[in-house]
mmCIF file of C-alpha atoms in Angstrom:
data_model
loop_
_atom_site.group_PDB
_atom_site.id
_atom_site.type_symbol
_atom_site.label_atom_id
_atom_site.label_comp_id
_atom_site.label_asym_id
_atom_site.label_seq_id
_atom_site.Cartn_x
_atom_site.Cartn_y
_atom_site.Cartn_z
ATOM 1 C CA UNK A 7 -23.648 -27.716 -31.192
ATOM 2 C CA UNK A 8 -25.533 -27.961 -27.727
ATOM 3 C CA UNK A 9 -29.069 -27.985 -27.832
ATOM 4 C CA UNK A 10 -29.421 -25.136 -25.637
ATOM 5 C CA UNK A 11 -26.566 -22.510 -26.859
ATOM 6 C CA UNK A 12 -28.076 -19.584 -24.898
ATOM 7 C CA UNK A 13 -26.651 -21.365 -21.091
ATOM 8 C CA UNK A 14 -23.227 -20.883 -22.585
ATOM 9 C CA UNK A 15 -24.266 -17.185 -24.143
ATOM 10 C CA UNK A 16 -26.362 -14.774 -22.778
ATOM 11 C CA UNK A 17 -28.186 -16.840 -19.776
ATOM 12 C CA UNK A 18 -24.594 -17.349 -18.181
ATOM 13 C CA UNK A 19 -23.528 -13.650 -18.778
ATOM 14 C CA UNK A 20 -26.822 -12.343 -16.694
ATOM 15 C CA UNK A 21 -25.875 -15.340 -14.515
ATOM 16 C CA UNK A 22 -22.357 -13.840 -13.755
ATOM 17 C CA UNK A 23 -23.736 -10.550 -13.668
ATOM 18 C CA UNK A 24 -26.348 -11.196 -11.009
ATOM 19 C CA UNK A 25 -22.870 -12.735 -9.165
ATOM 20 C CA UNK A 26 -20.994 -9.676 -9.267
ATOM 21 C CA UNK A 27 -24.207 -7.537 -8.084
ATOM 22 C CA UNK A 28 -24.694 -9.405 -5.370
ATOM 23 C CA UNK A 29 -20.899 -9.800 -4.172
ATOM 24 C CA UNK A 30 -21.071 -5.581 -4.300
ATOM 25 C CA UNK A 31 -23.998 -5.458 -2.100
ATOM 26 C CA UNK A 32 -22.637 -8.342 0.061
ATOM 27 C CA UNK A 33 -18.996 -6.994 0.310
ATOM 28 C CA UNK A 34 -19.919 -3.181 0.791
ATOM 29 C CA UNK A 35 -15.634 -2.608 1.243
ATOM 30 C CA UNK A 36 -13.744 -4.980 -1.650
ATOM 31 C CA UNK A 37 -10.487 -5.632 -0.430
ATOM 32 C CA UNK A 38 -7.840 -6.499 -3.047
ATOM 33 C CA UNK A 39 -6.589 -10.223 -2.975
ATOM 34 C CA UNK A 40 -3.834 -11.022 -1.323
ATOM 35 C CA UNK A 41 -1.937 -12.705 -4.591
ATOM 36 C CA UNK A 42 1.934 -13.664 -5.856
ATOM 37 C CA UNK A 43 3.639 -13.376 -8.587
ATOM 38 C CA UNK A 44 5.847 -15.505 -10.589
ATOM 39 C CA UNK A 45 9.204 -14.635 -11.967
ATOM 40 C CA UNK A 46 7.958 -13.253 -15.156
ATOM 41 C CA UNK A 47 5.812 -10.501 -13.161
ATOM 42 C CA UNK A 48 2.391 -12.282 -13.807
ATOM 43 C CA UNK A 49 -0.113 -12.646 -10.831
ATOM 44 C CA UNK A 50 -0.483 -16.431 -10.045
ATOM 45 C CA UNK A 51 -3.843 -17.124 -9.145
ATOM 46 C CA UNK A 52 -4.033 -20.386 -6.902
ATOM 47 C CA UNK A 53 -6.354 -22.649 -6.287
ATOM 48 C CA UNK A 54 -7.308 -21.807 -2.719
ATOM 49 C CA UNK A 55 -7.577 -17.823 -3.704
ATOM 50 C CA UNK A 56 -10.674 -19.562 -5.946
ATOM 51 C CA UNK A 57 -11.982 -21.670 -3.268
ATOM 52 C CA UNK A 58 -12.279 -19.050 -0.600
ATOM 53 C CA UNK A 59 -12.798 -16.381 -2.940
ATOM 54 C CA UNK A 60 -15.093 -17.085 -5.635
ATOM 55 C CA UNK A 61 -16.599 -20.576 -5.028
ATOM 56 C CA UNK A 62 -16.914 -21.112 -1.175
ATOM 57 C CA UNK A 63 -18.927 -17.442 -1.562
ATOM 58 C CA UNK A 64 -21.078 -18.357 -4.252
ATOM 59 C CA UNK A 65 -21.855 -22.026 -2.597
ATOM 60 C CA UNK A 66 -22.466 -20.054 0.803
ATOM 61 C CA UNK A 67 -24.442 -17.371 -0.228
ATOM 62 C CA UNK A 68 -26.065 -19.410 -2.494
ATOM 63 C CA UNK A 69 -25.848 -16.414 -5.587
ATOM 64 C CA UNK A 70 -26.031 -19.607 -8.588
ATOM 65 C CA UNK A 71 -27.640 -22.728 -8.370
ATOM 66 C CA UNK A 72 -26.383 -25.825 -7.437
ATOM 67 C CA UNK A 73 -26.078 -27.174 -10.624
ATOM 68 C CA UNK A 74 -24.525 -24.252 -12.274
ATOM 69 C CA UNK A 75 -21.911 -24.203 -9.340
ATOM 70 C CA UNK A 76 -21.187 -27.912 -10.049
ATOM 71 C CA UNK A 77 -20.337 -27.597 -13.719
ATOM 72 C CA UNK A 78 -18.004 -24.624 -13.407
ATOM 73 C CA UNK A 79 -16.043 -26.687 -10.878
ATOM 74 C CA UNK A 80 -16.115 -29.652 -12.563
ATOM 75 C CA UNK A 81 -14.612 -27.301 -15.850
ATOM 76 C CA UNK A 82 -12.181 -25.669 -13.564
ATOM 77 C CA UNK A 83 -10.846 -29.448 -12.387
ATOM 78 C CA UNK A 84 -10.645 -30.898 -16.424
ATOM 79 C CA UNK A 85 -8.740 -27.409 -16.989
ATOM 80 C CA UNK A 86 -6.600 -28.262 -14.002
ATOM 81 C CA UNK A 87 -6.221 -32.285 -15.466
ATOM 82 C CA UNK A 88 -5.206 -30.789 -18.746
ATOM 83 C CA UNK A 89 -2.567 -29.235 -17.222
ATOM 84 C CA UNK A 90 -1.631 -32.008 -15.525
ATOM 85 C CA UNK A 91 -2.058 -29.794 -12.318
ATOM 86 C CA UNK A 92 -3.089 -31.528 -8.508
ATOM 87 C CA UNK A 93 -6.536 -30.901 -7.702
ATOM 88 C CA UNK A 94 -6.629 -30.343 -4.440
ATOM 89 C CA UNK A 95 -9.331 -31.708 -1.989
ATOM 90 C CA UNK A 96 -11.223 -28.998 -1.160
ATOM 91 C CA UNK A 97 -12.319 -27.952 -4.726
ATOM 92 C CA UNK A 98 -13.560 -32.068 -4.372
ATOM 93 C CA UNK A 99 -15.251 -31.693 -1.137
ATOM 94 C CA UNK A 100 -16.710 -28.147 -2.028
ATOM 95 C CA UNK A 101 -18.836 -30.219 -5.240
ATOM 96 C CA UNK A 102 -19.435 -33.442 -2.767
ATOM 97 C CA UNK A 103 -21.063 -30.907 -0.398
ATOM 98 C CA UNK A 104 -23.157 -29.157 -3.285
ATOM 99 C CA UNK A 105 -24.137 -32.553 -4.706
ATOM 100 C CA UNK A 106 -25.193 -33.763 -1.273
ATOM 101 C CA UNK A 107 -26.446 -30.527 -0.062
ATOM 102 C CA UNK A 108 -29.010 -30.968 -3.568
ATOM 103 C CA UNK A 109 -29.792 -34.662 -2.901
ATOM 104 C CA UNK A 110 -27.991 -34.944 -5.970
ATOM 105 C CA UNK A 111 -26.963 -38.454 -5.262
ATOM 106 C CA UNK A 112 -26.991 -40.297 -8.844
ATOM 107 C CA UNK A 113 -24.852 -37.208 -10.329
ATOM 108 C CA UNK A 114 -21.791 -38.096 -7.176
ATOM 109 C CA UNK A 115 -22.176 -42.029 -8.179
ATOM 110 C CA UNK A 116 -21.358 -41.334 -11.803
ATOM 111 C CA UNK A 117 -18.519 -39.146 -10.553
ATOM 112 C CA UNK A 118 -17.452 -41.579 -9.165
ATOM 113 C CA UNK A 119 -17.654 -43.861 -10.901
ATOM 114 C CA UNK A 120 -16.211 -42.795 -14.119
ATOM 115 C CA UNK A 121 -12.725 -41.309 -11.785
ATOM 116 C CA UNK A 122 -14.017 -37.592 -12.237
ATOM 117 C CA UNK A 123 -12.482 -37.144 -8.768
ATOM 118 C CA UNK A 124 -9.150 -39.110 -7.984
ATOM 119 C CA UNK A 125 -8.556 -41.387 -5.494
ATOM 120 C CA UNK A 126 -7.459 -40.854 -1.803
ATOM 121 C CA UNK A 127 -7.617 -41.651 1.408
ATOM 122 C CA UNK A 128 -9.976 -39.275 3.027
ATOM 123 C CA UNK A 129 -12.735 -39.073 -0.408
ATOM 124 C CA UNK A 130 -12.766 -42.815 0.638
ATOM 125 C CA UNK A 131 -13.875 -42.101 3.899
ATOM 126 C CA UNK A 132 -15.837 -39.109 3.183
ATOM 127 C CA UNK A 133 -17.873 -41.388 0.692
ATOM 128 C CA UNK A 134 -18.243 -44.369 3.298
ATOM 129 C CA UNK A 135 -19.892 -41.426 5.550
ATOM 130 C CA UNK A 136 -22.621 -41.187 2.991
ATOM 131 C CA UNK A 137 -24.259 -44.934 3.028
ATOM 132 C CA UNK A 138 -26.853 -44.159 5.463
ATOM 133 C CA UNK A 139 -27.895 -41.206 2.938
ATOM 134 C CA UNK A 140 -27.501 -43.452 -0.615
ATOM 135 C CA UNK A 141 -26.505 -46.555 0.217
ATOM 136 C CA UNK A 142 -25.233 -48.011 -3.382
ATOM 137 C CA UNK A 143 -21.973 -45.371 -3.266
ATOM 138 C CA UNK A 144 -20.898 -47.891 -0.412
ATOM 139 C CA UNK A 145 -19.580 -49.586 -2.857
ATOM 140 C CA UNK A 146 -17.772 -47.288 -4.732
ATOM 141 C CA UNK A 147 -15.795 -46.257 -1.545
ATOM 142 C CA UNK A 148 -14.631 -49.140 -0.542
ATOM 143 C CA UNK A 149 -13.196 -50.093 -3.885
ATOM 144 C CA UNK A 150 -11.098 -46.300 -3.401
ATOM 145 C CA UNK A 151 -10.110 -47.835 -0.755
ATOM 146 C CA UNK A 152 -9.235 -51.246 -1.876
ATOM 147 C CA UNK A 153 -7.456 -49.468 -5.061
ATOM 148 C CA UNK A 154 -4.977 -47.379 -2.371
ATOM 149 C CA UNK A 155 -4.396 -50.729 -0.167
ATOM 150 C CA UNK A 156 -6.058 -49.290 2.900
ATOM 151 C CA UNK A 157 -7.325 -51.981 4.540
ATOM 152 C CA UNK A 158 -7.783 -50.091 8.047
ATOM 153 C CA UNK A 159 -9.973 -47.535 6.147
ATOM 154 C CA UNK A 160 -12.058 -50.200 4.274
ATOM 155 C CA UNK A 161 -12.363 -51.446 8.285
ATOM 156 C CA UNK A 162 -13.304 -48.458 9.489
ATOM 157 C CA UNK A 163 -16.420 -47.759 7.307
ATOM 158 C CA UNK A 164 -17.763 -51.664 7.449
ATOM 159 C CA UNK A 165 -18.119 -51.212 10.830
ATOM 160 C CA UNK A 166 -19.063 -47.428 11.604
ATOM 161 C CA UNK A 167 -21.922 -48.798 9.544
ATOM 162 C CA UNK A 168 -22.642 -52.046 11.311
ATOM 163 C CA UNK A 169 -21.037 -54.638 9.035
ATOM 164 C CA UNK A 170 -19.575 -56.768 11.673
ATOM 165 C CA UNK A 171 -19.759 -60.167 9.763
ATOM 166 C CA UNK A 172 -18.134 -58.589 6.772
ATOM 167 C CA UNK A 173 -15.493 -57.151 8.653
ATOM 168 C CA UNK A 174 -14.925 -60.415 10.332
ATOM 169 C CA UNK A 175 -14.617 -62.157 6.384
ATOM 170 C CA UNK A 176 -12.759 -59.519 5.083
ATOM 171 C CA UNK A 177 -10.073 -60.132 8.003
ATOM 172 C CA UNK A 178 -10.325 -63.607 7.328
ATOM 173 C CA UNK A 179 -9.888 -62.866 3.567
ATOM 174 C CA UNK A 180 -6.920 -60.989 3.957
ATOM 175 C CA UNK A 181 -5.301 -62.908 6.604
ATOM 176 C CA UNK A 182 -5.039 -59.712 8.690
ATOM 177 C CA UNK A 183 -6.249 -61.398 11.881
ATOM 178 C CA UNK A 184 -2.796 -61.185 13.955
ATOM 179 C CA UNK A 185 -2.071 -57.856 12.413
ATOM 180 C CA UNK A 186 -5.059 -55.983 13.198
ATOM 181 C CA UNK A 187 -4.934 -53.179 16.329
ATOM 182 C CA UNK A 188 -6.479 -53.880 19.884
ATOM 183 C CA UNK A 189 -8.811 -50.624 19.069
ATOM 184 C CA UNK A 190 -9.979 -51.451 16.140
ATOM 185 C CA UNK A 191 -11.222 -55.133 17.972
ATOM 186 C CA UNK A 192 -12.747 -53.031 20.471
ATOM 187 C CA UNK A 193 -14.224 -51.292 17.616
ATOM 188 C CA UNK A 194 -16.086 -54.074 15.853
ATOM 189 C CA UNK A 195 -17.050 -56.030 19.379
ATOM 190 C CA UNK A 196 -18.480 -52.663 20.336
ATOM 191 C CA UNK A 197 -20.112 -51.592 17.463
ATOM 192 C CA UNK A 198 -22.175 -55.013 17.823
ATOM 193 C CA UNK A 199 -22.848 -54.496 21.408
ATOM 194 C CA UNK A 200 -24.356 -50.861 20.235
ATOM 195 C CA UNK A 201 -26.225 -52.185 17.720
ATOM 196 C CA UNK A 202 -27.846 -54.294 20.599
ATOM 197 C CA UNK A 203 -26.866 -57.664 18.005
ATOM 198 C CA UNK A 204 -25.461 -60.273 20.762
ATOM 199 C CA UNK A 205 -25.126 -63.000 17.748
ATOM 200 C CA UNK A 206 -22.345 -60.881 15.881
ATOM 201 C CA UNK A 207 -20.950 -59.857 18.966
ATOM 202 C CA UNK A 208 -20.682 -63.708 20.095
ATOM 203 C CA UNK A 209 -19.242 -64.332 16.537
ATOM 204 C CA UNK A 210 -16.880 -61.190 16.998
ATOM 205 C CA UNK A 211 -15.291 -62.561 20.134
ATOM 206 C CA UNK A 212 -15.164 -65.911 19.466
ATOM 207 C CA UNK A 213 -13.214 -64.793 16.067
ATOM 208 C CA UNK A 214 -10.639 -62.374 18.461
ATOM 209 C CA UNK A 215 -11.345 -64.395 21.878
ATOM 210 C CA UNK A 216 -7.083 -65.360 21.963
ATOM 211 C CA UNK A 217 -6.151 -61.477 21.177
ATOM 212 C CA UNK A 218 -8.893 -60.790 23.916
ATOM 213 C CA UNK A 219 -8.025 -62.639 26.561
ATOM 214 C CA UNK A 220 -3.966 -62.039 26.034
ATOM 215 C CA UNK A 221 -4.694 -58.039 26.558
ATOM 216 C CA UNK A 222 -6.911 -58.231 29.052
ATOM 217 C CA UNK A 223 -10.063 -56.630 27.801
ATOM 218 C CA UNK A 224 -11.803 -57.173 30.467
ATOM 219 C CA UNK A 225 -15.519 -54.961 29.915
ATOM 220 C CA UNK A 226 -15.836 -57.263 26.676
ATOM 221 C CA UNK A 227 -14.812 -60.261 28.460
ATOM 222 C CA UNK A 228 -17.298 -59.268 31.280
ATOM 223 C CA UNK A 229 -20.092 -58.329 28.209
ATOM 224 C CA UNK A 230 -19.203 -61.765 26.766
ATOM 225 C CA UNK A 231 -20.133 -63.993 30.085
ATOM 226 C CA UNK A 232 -22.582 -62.201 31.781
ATOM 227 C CA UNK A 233 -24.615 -62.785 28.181
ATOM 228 C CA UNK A 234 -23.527 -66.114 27.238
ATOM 229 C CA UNK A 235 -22.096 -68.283 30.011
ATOM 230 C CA UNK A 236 -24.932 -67.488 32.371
ATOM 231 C CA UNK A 237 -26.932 -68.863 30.412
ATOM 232 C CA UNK A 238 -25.454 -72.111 30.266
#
């Protein structure tokens, strides 16, 4: 038995009740939902008429608190995994948005963590966004990442956040070196010359200085001299 019973009784009845108040003063005209049916004549209810009805209104117009919003959508996605039903992203990004919106941070690491959300592509990168703001779910990203063998993506986010010497191992790790795109060399020569580091960017083109010099890229290989070989 929980140790507070009355959240699940009479607390979250006033809570829902306070909802639909303020949806009627909000929405002064209700328009029915727009909703199918299946074969056997039942409305079908979908996962986006939830999102852009009920939750994306409540997160908005902030009628529940943050944490009451995140536990009925993480309930809503276990009743969708025990239905073996697709969550789809934006019920994901709706609680990553409420968790980060609450500085919530050590709630979306165990979420992580323990696979509450699955993996893909763009969580990875939305997650890699987030280091500046917490850095330790770095970590967790780039292991989505590693798990759906993206190595551009775990790329991308070590150097939009100015891990040039780790890109350059993890290239080397890999053996990705002759595979890798012109842009994303630009990328990682740049993103050193931004951060104002000349010593990874020396490292950087020294590492690429072949692929360099066979495409021409001529505003590093101007960078590259005017800093180094003048100085010789």
């Amino acid at each position: 038995m929980p140790k507070n019973p009355s959240f699940f009784g009479f607390e979250a009845l006033q809570t829902l009740a306070n909802v639909e108040l303020s949806f009627k003063k909000i929405n002064k005209v209700n328009e029915p939902l727009k909703t199918e049916k299946n074969t056997e004549g039942h409305i079908v209810v979908n996962q986006n008429d939830l999102f852009e009805n009920v939750f994306l209104p409540l997160q908005k117009k902030g009628l529940v608190s943050d944490q009451f919003l995140t536990a009925v959508l993480i309930e809503y996605i276990r009743s969708l995994n025990f239905f073996h039903i697709n969550v789809e992203q934006n019920i994901y990004d709706l609680i990553i948005q409420t968790l980060l919106g609450s500085n919530r941070f050590s709630q979306l690491y165990q979420f992580i963590q323990y696979h509450v959300f699955e993996d893909s592509e763009q969580m990875g990168y939305k997650l890699g966004n987030v280091f500046q703001t917490y850095p330790p779910i770095l970590y967790l990203a780039l292991d989505m990442l590693h798990r759906l063998d993206n190595a551009q993506g775990i790329l991308y986010i070590l150097i939009s956040n100015g891990f040039i010497m780790e890109s350059l191992r993890f290239i080397q790790n890999i053996q990705f070196k002759d595979k890798i795109e012109v842009s994303m060399i630009r990328s990682i020569l740049m993103k050193a010359f931004e951060l104002k580091d000349m010593l990874q960017f020396y490292h950087a083109f020294k590492f690429f200085e072949d692929r360099i010099r066979e495409n021409k890229m001529s505003d590093l290989i101007s960078i590259f001299e005017n800093e180094f070989q003048t100085r010789k």
